[in-house]
Amino acid sequence: MADIKVAIIGGSGIYKLDAIKVKNQVKVTTPFGSPSADIMECEVDGNSFYFLPRHGHGHHFTPSEVNYRANIFALKKLGVNTIVSISAVGSLQEEYAPKHFVLVDQFIDWTKGLRKRTFFDEGIVGHVSTANPVELSLQKRLYDACQRAGVTSHLGGSYICIEGPQFSTRAESKIYRGFGAAVIGMTNVPEAFLAKEAGMAYSTVAMVTDYDCWKEEHCTVQEIMDVMKSNYISAQKFVKEAIPDLVKNPVKFVPENEYAVMTDASLHKPHHKEILEVVLKK
Ligand SMILES: CSC[C@H]1O[C@H](OP(=O)(O)O)[C@H](O)[C@@H]1O
Ligand SMILES: Nc1ncnc2[nH]cnc12
């Protein structure tokens, strides 16, 4: 198996990366079902990384339907320890304009509890801290890559995750602004929290596609798609800067899942074995 430590999870509008060579496609099985797609082994300037389209090829999983557990588990099983998430977001503050990138560092979970959100359940009880859901050294490296790519970008900000797939009402949008959130999306929870449970470094590049409806009359997919085309070009430039750096100088971080599991080992069932082996692997 290739020794690849870095993966990109591509969100809306980022289903593949033109000009980046796909070398192989890997089918990975997990105890949680299939990931969104076969995982692509890609290369930029001789530096290998994995790529996974979050919503599947052709965008057929809604934010609520994405199998986040299978996606994170599959990447960890392949040996990945560093995840770069690329996500489309709406802006909740004037300063984050469409086409800007925001290197978020906090998440507010406003989903409705419908998503499978933990590896630690059904007989395994475990708890991890989400005080720092983003690996800050990775976030800074990604911010620097955005700068080198010439993309207007912001270091820090909170991402509020709603269930979707509908966008927010104006009343909701104003409440989220009041929370101090910078941007709004529908996917990074539970994805970021599962990466934390799996002891992986995670950081999101949030690409602003629109001002949410606190400011705009409305928000349509058509308008978002237009901005997405430009964001896609910026994302490609960003990837070409970020990947060689992350491959050549791997992010150093301390996984925070070592002491997560509380359940006595005598109670672990055979099917827990693979889950714990992969999730807790250093
Ligand atoms: C029409 S864009 C809305 C869609 O895009 C974002 O997904 P992702 O994070 O995968 O880029 C947002 O959360 C919504 O799911
Ligand atoms: N305004 C918005 N609300 C939620 N998710 C989004 N993704 C892109 N724009 C969004």
Tab-separated table of C-alpha atoms and ligand atoms in Angstrom:
chain	number	residue	atom	x	y	z
A	1	MET	CA	0.000	0.000	0.000
A	2	ALA	CA	1.260	3.489	-0.864
A	3	ASP	CA	2.486	5.463	2.155
A	4	ILE	CA	0.288	8.529	1.704
A	5	LYS	CA	-0.467	10.696	4.736
A	6	VAL	CA	-2.406	13.597	3.215
A	7	ALA	CA	-5.954	13.581	1.846
A	8	ILE	CA	-8.252	16.216	0.434
A	9	ILE	CA	-12.000	15.896	0.913
A	10	GLY	CA	-13.507	17.963	-1.891
A	11	GLY	CA	-16.899	19.540	-1.366
A	12	SER	CA	-19.434	21.193	-3.666
A	13	GLY	CA	-17.861	22.077	-6.983
A	14	ILE	CA	-14.646	20.170	-6.217
A	15	TYR	CA	-15.298	16.664	-7.518
A	16	LYS	CA	-11.915	16.205	-9.155
A	17	LEU	CA	-8.954	18.430	-9.762
A	18	ASP	CA	-8.168	19.153	-13.408
A	19	ALA	CA	-4.468	19.341	-14.127
A	20	ILE	CA	-3.777	17.023	-11.215
A	21	LYS	CA	-2.882	13.493	-12.210
A	22	VAL	CA	-5.076	10.633	-10.945
A	23	LYS	CA	-2.809	7.604	-10.629
A	24	ASN	CA	-5.141	5.038	-9.128
A	25	GLN	CA	-8.589	4.499	-7.583
A	26	VAL	CA	-8.821	2.585	-4.319
A	27	LYS	CA	-11.951	0.764	-3.144
A	28	VAL	CA	-11.999	0.725	0.657
A	29	THR	CA	-14.440	-1.236	2.798
A	30	THR	CA	-15.362	-0.090	6.291
A	31	PRO	CA	-17.578	-1.444	9.098
A	32	PHE	CA	-19.782	1.592	8.466
A	33	GLY	CA	-20.447	0.952	4.776
A	34	SER	CA	-18.913	2.536	1.709
A	35	PRO	CA	-17.264	5.939	1.516
A	36	SER	CA	-18.764	8.510	-0.862
A	37	ALA	CA	-16.630	7.157	-3.742
A	38	ASP	CA	-13.546	5.130	-4.470
A	39	ILE	CA	-10.603	7.078	-3.127
A	40	MET	CA	-8.412	8.621	-5.802
A	41	GLU	CA	-4.662	8.467	-5.501
A	42	CYS	CA	-3.427	11.694	-7.080
A	43	GLU	CA	-0.156	13.431	-7.678
A	44	VAL	CA	0.928	17.036	-7.895
A	45	ASP	CA	4.530	17.700	-8.968
A	46	GLY	CA	5.477	14.165	-7.884
A	47	ASN	CA	3.777	14.485	-4.468
A	48	SER	CA	1.099	11.881	-3.789
A	49	PHE	CA	-2.136	12.473	-1.907
A	50	TYR	CA	-5.619	10.990	-1.750
A	51	PHE	CA	-8.735	12.750	-2.948
A	52	LEU	CA	-12.321	11.958	-1.975
A	53	PRO	CA	-15.352	13.822	-3.361
A	54	ARG	CA	-17.537	14.323	-0.286
A	55	HIS	CA	-20.863	14.156	-2.089
A	56	GLY	CA	-19.802	11.363	-4.469
A	57	HIS	CA	-19.066	11.636	-8.199
A	58	GLY	CA	-21.770	13.768	-9.758
A	59	HIS	CA	-22.875	15.073	-6.322
A	60	HIS	CA	-25.581	12.573	-5.321
A	61	PHE	CA	-25.347	12.501	-1.501
A	62	THR	CA	-27.069	15.338	0.370
A	63	PRO	CA	-25.157	16.812	3.334
A	64	SER	CA	-27.283	14.605	5.627
A	65	GLU	CA	-26.713	11.472	3.518
A	66	VAL	CA	-22.923	11.661	3.286
A	67	ASN	CA	-21.485	8.667	5.162
A	68	TYR	CA	-19.023	10.722	7.203
A	69	ARG	CA	-17.955	7.756	9.336
A	70	ALA	CA	-17.102	5.639	6.297
A	71	ASN	CA	-15.214	8.545	4.695
A	72	ILE	CA	-13.020	9.270	7.710
A	73	PHE	CA	-12.557	5.589	8.577
A	74	ALA	CA	-11.529	4.732	5.002
A	75	LEU	CA	-8.901	7.488	4.934
A	76	LYS	CA	-7.511	6.458	8.323
A	77	LYS	CA	-7.450	2.815	7.208
A	78	LEU	CA	-5.363	3.870	4.190
A	79	GLY	CA	-2.846	5.460	6.574
A	80	VAL	CA	-3.850	9.129	6.193
A	81	ASN	CA	-3.235	11.374	9.208
A	82	THR	CA	-3.792	14.832	7.668
A	83	ILE	CA	-7.117	15.918	6.141
A	84	VAL	CA	-7.614	19.083	4.125
A	85	SER	CA	-11.322	19.717	3.770
A	86	ILE	CA	-12.480	22.024	0.990
A	87	SER	CA	-16.001	23.353	1.477
A	88	ALA	CA	-18.380	25.840	-0.083
A	89	VAL	CA	-19.877	28.214	2.496
A	90	GLY	CA	-22.149	31.216	2.821
A	91	SER	CA	-20.793	34.312	4.532
A	92	LEU	CA	-22.334	35.665	7.715
A	93	GLN	CA	-20.117	38.733	8.016
A	94	GLU	CA	-19.444	41.581	5.610
A	95	GLU	CA	-15.662	41.080	5.591
A	96	TYR	CA	-15.869	37.539	4.172
A	97	ALA	CA	-16.819	38.308	0.599
A	98	PRO	CA	-17.695	35.800	-2.133
A	99	LYS	CA	-14.510	34.275	-3.637
A	100	HIS	CA	-12.585	34.754	-0.372
A	101	PHE	CA	-11.301	31.698	1.514
A	102	VAL	CA	-11.685	31.392	5.296
A	103	LEU	CA	-9.415	29.072	7.305
A	104	VAL	CA	-11.980	28.287	9.980
A	105	ASP	CA	-10.917	27.082	13.412
A	106	GLN	CA	-14.178	26.444	15.280
A	107	PHE	CA	-17.488	24.745	14.531
A	108	ILE	CA	-20.973	25.308	15.903
A	109	ASP	CA	-23.151	22.223	15.541
A	110	TRP	CA	-26.636	23.295	14.441
A	111	THR	CA	-27.490	19.969	12.783
A	112	LYS	CA	-30.555	18.110	13.966
A	113	GLY	CA	-29.013	14.956	15.414
A	114	LEU	CA	-29.849	12.807	12.356
A	115	ARG	CA	-26.257	12.099	11.343
A	116	LYS	CA	-24.112	9.234	12.582
A	117	ARG	CA	-21.581	11.336	14.431
A	118	THR	CA	-19.245	9.096	16.409
A	119	PHE	CA	-17.091	5.976	16.157
A	120	PHE	CA	-17.684	5.438	19.861
A	121	ASP	CA	-21.142	3.929	20.293
A	122	GLU	CA	-22.995	0.602	20.277
A	123	GLY	CA	-20.958	-0.900	23.106
A	124	ILE	CA	-17.894	1.334	22.957
A	125	VAL	CA	-18.049	4.519	24.997
A	126	GLY	CA	-15.416	7.133	24.236
A	127	HIS	CA	-15.022	10.881	24.599
A	128	VAL	CA	-12.631	13.290	22.898
A	129	SER	CA	-12.092	16.991	23.350
A	130	THR	CA	-13.357	19.204	20.549
A	131	ALA	CA	-11.979	22.371	22.116
A	132	ASN	CA	-9.607	22.630	19.143
A	133	PRO	CA	-11.427	20.806	16.351
A	134	VAL	CA	-8.951	22.143	13.805
A	135	GLU	CA	-5.230	21.374	13.967
A	136	LEU	CA	-3.920	24.919	14.214
A	137	SER	CA	-0.485	24.209	12.751
A	138	LEU	CA	-2.203	22.741	9.675
A	139	GLN	CA	-4.614	25.684	9.479
A	140	LYS	CA	-1.676	28.120	9.390
A	141	ARG	CA	0.101	26.086	6.709
A	142	LEU	CA	-3.061	26.107	4.591
A	143	TYR	CA	-3.465	29.849	5.113
A	144	ASP	CA	0.115	30.383	3.917
A	145	ALA	CA	-0.617	28.217	0.870
A	146	CYS	CA	-3.681	30.390	0.095
A	147	GLN	CA	-1.466	33.472	0.317
A	148	ARG	CA	1.093	31.980	-2.047
A	149	ALA	CA	-1.755	31.062	-4.407
A	150	GLY	CA	-2.866	34.703	-4.395
A	151	VAL	CA	-6.304	34.013	-2.900
A	152	THR	CA	-7.773	36.588	-0.517
A	153	SER	CA	-8.022	34.596	2.669
A	154	HIS	CA	-8.759	34.978	6.367
A	155	LEU	CA	-7.093	33.128	9.236
A	156	GLY	CA	-9.708	31.996	11.747
A	157	GLY	CA	-13.474	32.116	12.177
A	158	SER	CA	-16.353	29.892	13.246
A	159	TYR	CA	-18.317	27.694	10.834
A	160	ILE	CA	-21.913	27.003	11.800
A	161	CYS	CA	-23.180	23.732	10.397
A	162	ILE	CA	-26.881	23.474	9.604
A	163	GLU	CA	-28.707	20.318	8.539
A	164	GLY	CA	-29.806	21.586	5.120
A	165	PRO	CA	-30.406	20.883	2.369
A	166	GLN	CA	-32.470	24.065	2.436
A	167	PHE	CA	-30.605	27.299	3.030
A	168	SER	CA	-31.517	29.282	6.146
A	169	THR	CA	-34.436	31.597	6.698
A	170	ARG	CA	-33.601	35.260	7.152
A	171	ALA	CA	-34.473	35.021	10.855
A	172	GLU	CA	-32.108	32.071	11.292
A	173	SER	CA	-29.346	33.781	9.342
A	174	LYS	CA	-29.548	36.805	11.646
A	175	ILE	CA	-29.405	34.566	14.726
A	176	TYR	CA	-26.264	32.811	13.414
A	177	ARG	CA	-24.668	36.200	12.804
A	178	GLY	CA	-25.494	37.031	16.396
A	179	PHE	CA	-23.598	33.916	17.489
A	180	GLY	CA	-20.539	35.511	15.929
A	181	ALA	CA	-20.181	32.793	13.311
A	182	ALA	CA	-18.145	33.762	10.261
A	183	VAL	CA	-19.528	31.302	7.712
A	184	ILE	CA	-22.316	28.777	7.272
A	185	GLY	CA	-22.308	25.354	5.667
A	186	MET	CA	-23.908	21.924	5.930
A	187	THR	CA	-21.114	19.350	6.093
A	188	ASN	CA	-18.230	19.991	8.448
A	189	VAL	CA	-20.097	18.511	11.423
A	190	PRO	CA	-19.674	15.650	12.131
A	191	GLU	CA	-16.767	15.315	9.677
A	192	ALA	CA	-14.331	17.402	11.756
A	193	PHE	CA	-15.350	15.673	15.001
A	194	LEU	CA	-14.889	12.199	13.524
A	195	ALA	CA	-11.404	13.183	12.359
A	196	LYS	CA	-10.721	14.264	15.934
A	197	GLU	CA	-11.922	10.894	17.267
A	198	ALA	CA	-9.659	9.176	14.754
A	199	GLY	CA	-6.663	11.216	15.910
A	200	MET	CA	-6.193	12.980	12.583
A	201	ALA	CA	-5.150	16.547	11.839
A	202	TYR	CA	-8.093	18.307	10.154
A	203	SER	CA	-8.473	21.776	8.723
A	204	THR	CA	-11.069	23.313	6.410
A	205	VAL	CA	-10.603	25.756	3.605
A	206	ALA	CA	-14.013	27.383	3.461
A	207	MET	CA	-14.595	28.956	0.048
A	208	VAL	CA	-17.186	31.708	0.236
A	209	THR	CA	-19.778	31.392	-2.526
A	210	ASP	CA	-22.420	33.883	-1.311
A	211	TYR	CA	-23.540	36.205	1.420
A	212	ASP	CA	-26.214	34.254	3.264
A	213	CYS	CA	-29.725	35.758	3.260
A	214	TRP	CA	-29.118	38.151	6.216
A	215	LYS	CA	-27.696	40.383	3.465
A	216	GLU	CA	-28.913	39.075	0.139
A	217	GLU	CA	-32.480	39.083	-1.102
A	218	HIS	CA	-32.167	35.320	-1.572
A	219	CYS	CA	-29.537	32.758	-2.358
A	220	THR	CA	-29.872	30.462	-5.367
A	221	VAL	CA	-27.858	27.485	-6.487
A	222	GLN	CA	-27.373	29.197	-9.865
A	223	GLU	CA	-25.709	32.232	-8.255
A	224	ILE	CA	-23.600	29.964	-6.069
A	225	MET	CA	-22.521	27.866	-9.079
A	226	ASP	CA	-21.231	30.973	-10.863
A	227	VAL	CA	-18.968	31.892	-7.953
A	228	MET	CA	-18.000	28.228	-7.565
A	229	LYS	CA	-16.405	28.251	-11.015
A	230	SER	CA	-14.045	30.993	-9.918
A	231	ASN	CA	-13.484	29.322	-6.531
A	232	TYR	CA	-12.587	26.116	-8.351
A	233	ILE	CA	-9.747	27.889	-10.157
A	234	SER	CA	-8.505	29.328	-6.847
A	235	ALA	CA	-8.823	25.906	-5.199
A	236	GLN	CA	-6.603	24.349	-7.866
A	237	LYS	CA	-3.943	27.013	-7.296
A	238	PHE	CA	-4.244	26.442	-3.557
A	239	VAL	CA	-3.851	22.660	-3.906
A	240	LYS	CA	-0.737	23.064	-6.025
A	241	GLU	CA	0.791	25.177	-3.256
A	242	ALA	CA	-0.466	23.206	-0.254
A	243	ILE	CA	0.151	19.583	-1.231
A	244	PRO	CA	3.892	19.655	-2.020
A	245	ASP	CA	4.476	21.543	1.231
A	246	LEU	CA	2.421	19.083	3.322
A	247	VAL	CA	4.005	16.045	1.688
A	248	LYS	CA	7.574	17.308	2.004
A	249	ASN	CA	7.153	18.654	5.552
A	250	PRO	CA	4.481	16.545	7.249
A	251	VAL	CA	2.386	18.287	9.891
A	252	LYS	CA	3.538	17.402	13.400
A	253	PHE	CA	0.729	17.113	15.905
A	254	VAL	CA	-0.345	15.149	18.942
A	255	PRO	CA	-3.486	13.017	18.429
A	256	GLU	CA	-5.957	13.581	21.250
A	257	ASN	CA	-7.719	10.216	21.177
A	258	GLU	CA	-5.300	8.010	23.079
A	259	TYR	CA	-7.295	7.969	26.304
A	260	ALA	CA	-10.751	8.388	24.754
A	261	VAL	CA	-12.251	4.954	25.327
A	262	MET	CA	-13.789	4.277	28.740
A	263	THR	CA	-15.302	0.866	28.099
A	264	ASP	CA	-13.488	-1.989	29.776
A	265	ALA	CA	-11.563	-4.109	27.243
A	266	SER	CA	-13.301	-7.242	28.575
A	267	LEU	CA	-16.539	-5.874	27.109
A	268	HIS	CA	-15.129	-5.262	23.619
A	269	LYS	CA	-16.892	-7.486	21.067
A	270	PRO	CA	-15.054	-8.937	18.031
A	271	HIS	CA	-16.608	-6.351	15.681
A	272	HIS	CA	-15.255	-3.545	17.882
A	273	LYS	CA	-11.735	-4.798	17.213
A	274	GLU	CA	-11.334	-3.498	13.660
A	275	ILE	CA	-13.025	-0.231	14.568
A	276	LEU	CA	-10.730	0.448	17.521
A	277	GLU	CA	-7.619	-0.811	15.755
A	278	VAL	CA	-8.081	1.665	12.918
A	279	VAL	CA	-9.551	4.603	14.851
A	280	LEU	CA	-6.949	4.517	17.643
A	281	LYS	CA	-3.964	3.590	15.444
A	282	LYS	CA	-1.108	6.068	15.944
B	1	LIG	C1	-25.126	24.740	-3.204
B	1	LIG	S1	-23.761	24.683	-2.193
B	1	LIG	C2	-24.339	23.994	-0.669
B	1	LIG	C3	-23.555	22.817	-0.245
B	1	LIG	O1	-22.156	23.124	-0.371
B	1	LIG	C4	-21.519	22.897	0.850
B	1	LIG	O2	-21.040	21.550	0.889
B	1	LIG	P1	-19.505	21.183	0.977
B	1	LIG	O3	-19.037	21.519	2.365
B	1	LIG	O4	-19.417	19.731	0.705
B	1	LIG	O5	-18.791	22.031	-0.061
B	1	LIG	C5	-22.627	23.189	1.844
B	1	LIG	O6	-22.304	22.721	3.125
B	1	LIG	C6	-23.791	22.536	1.220
B	1	LIG	O7	-23.769	21.138	1.435
B	2	LIG	N1	-25.599	30.242	2.273
B	2	LIG	C1	-25.246	28.987	2.514
B	2	LIG	N2	-25.813	28.288	3.536
B	2	LIG	C2	-25.423	27.005	3.791
B	2	LIG	N3	-24.530	26.344	3.069
B	2	LIG	C3	-23.950	26.987	2.057
B	2	LIG	N4	-23.009	26.594	1.181
B	2	LIG	C4	-22.778	27.606	0.340
B	2	LIG	N5	-23.526	28.685	0.662
B	2	LIG	C5	-24.279	28.316	1.733
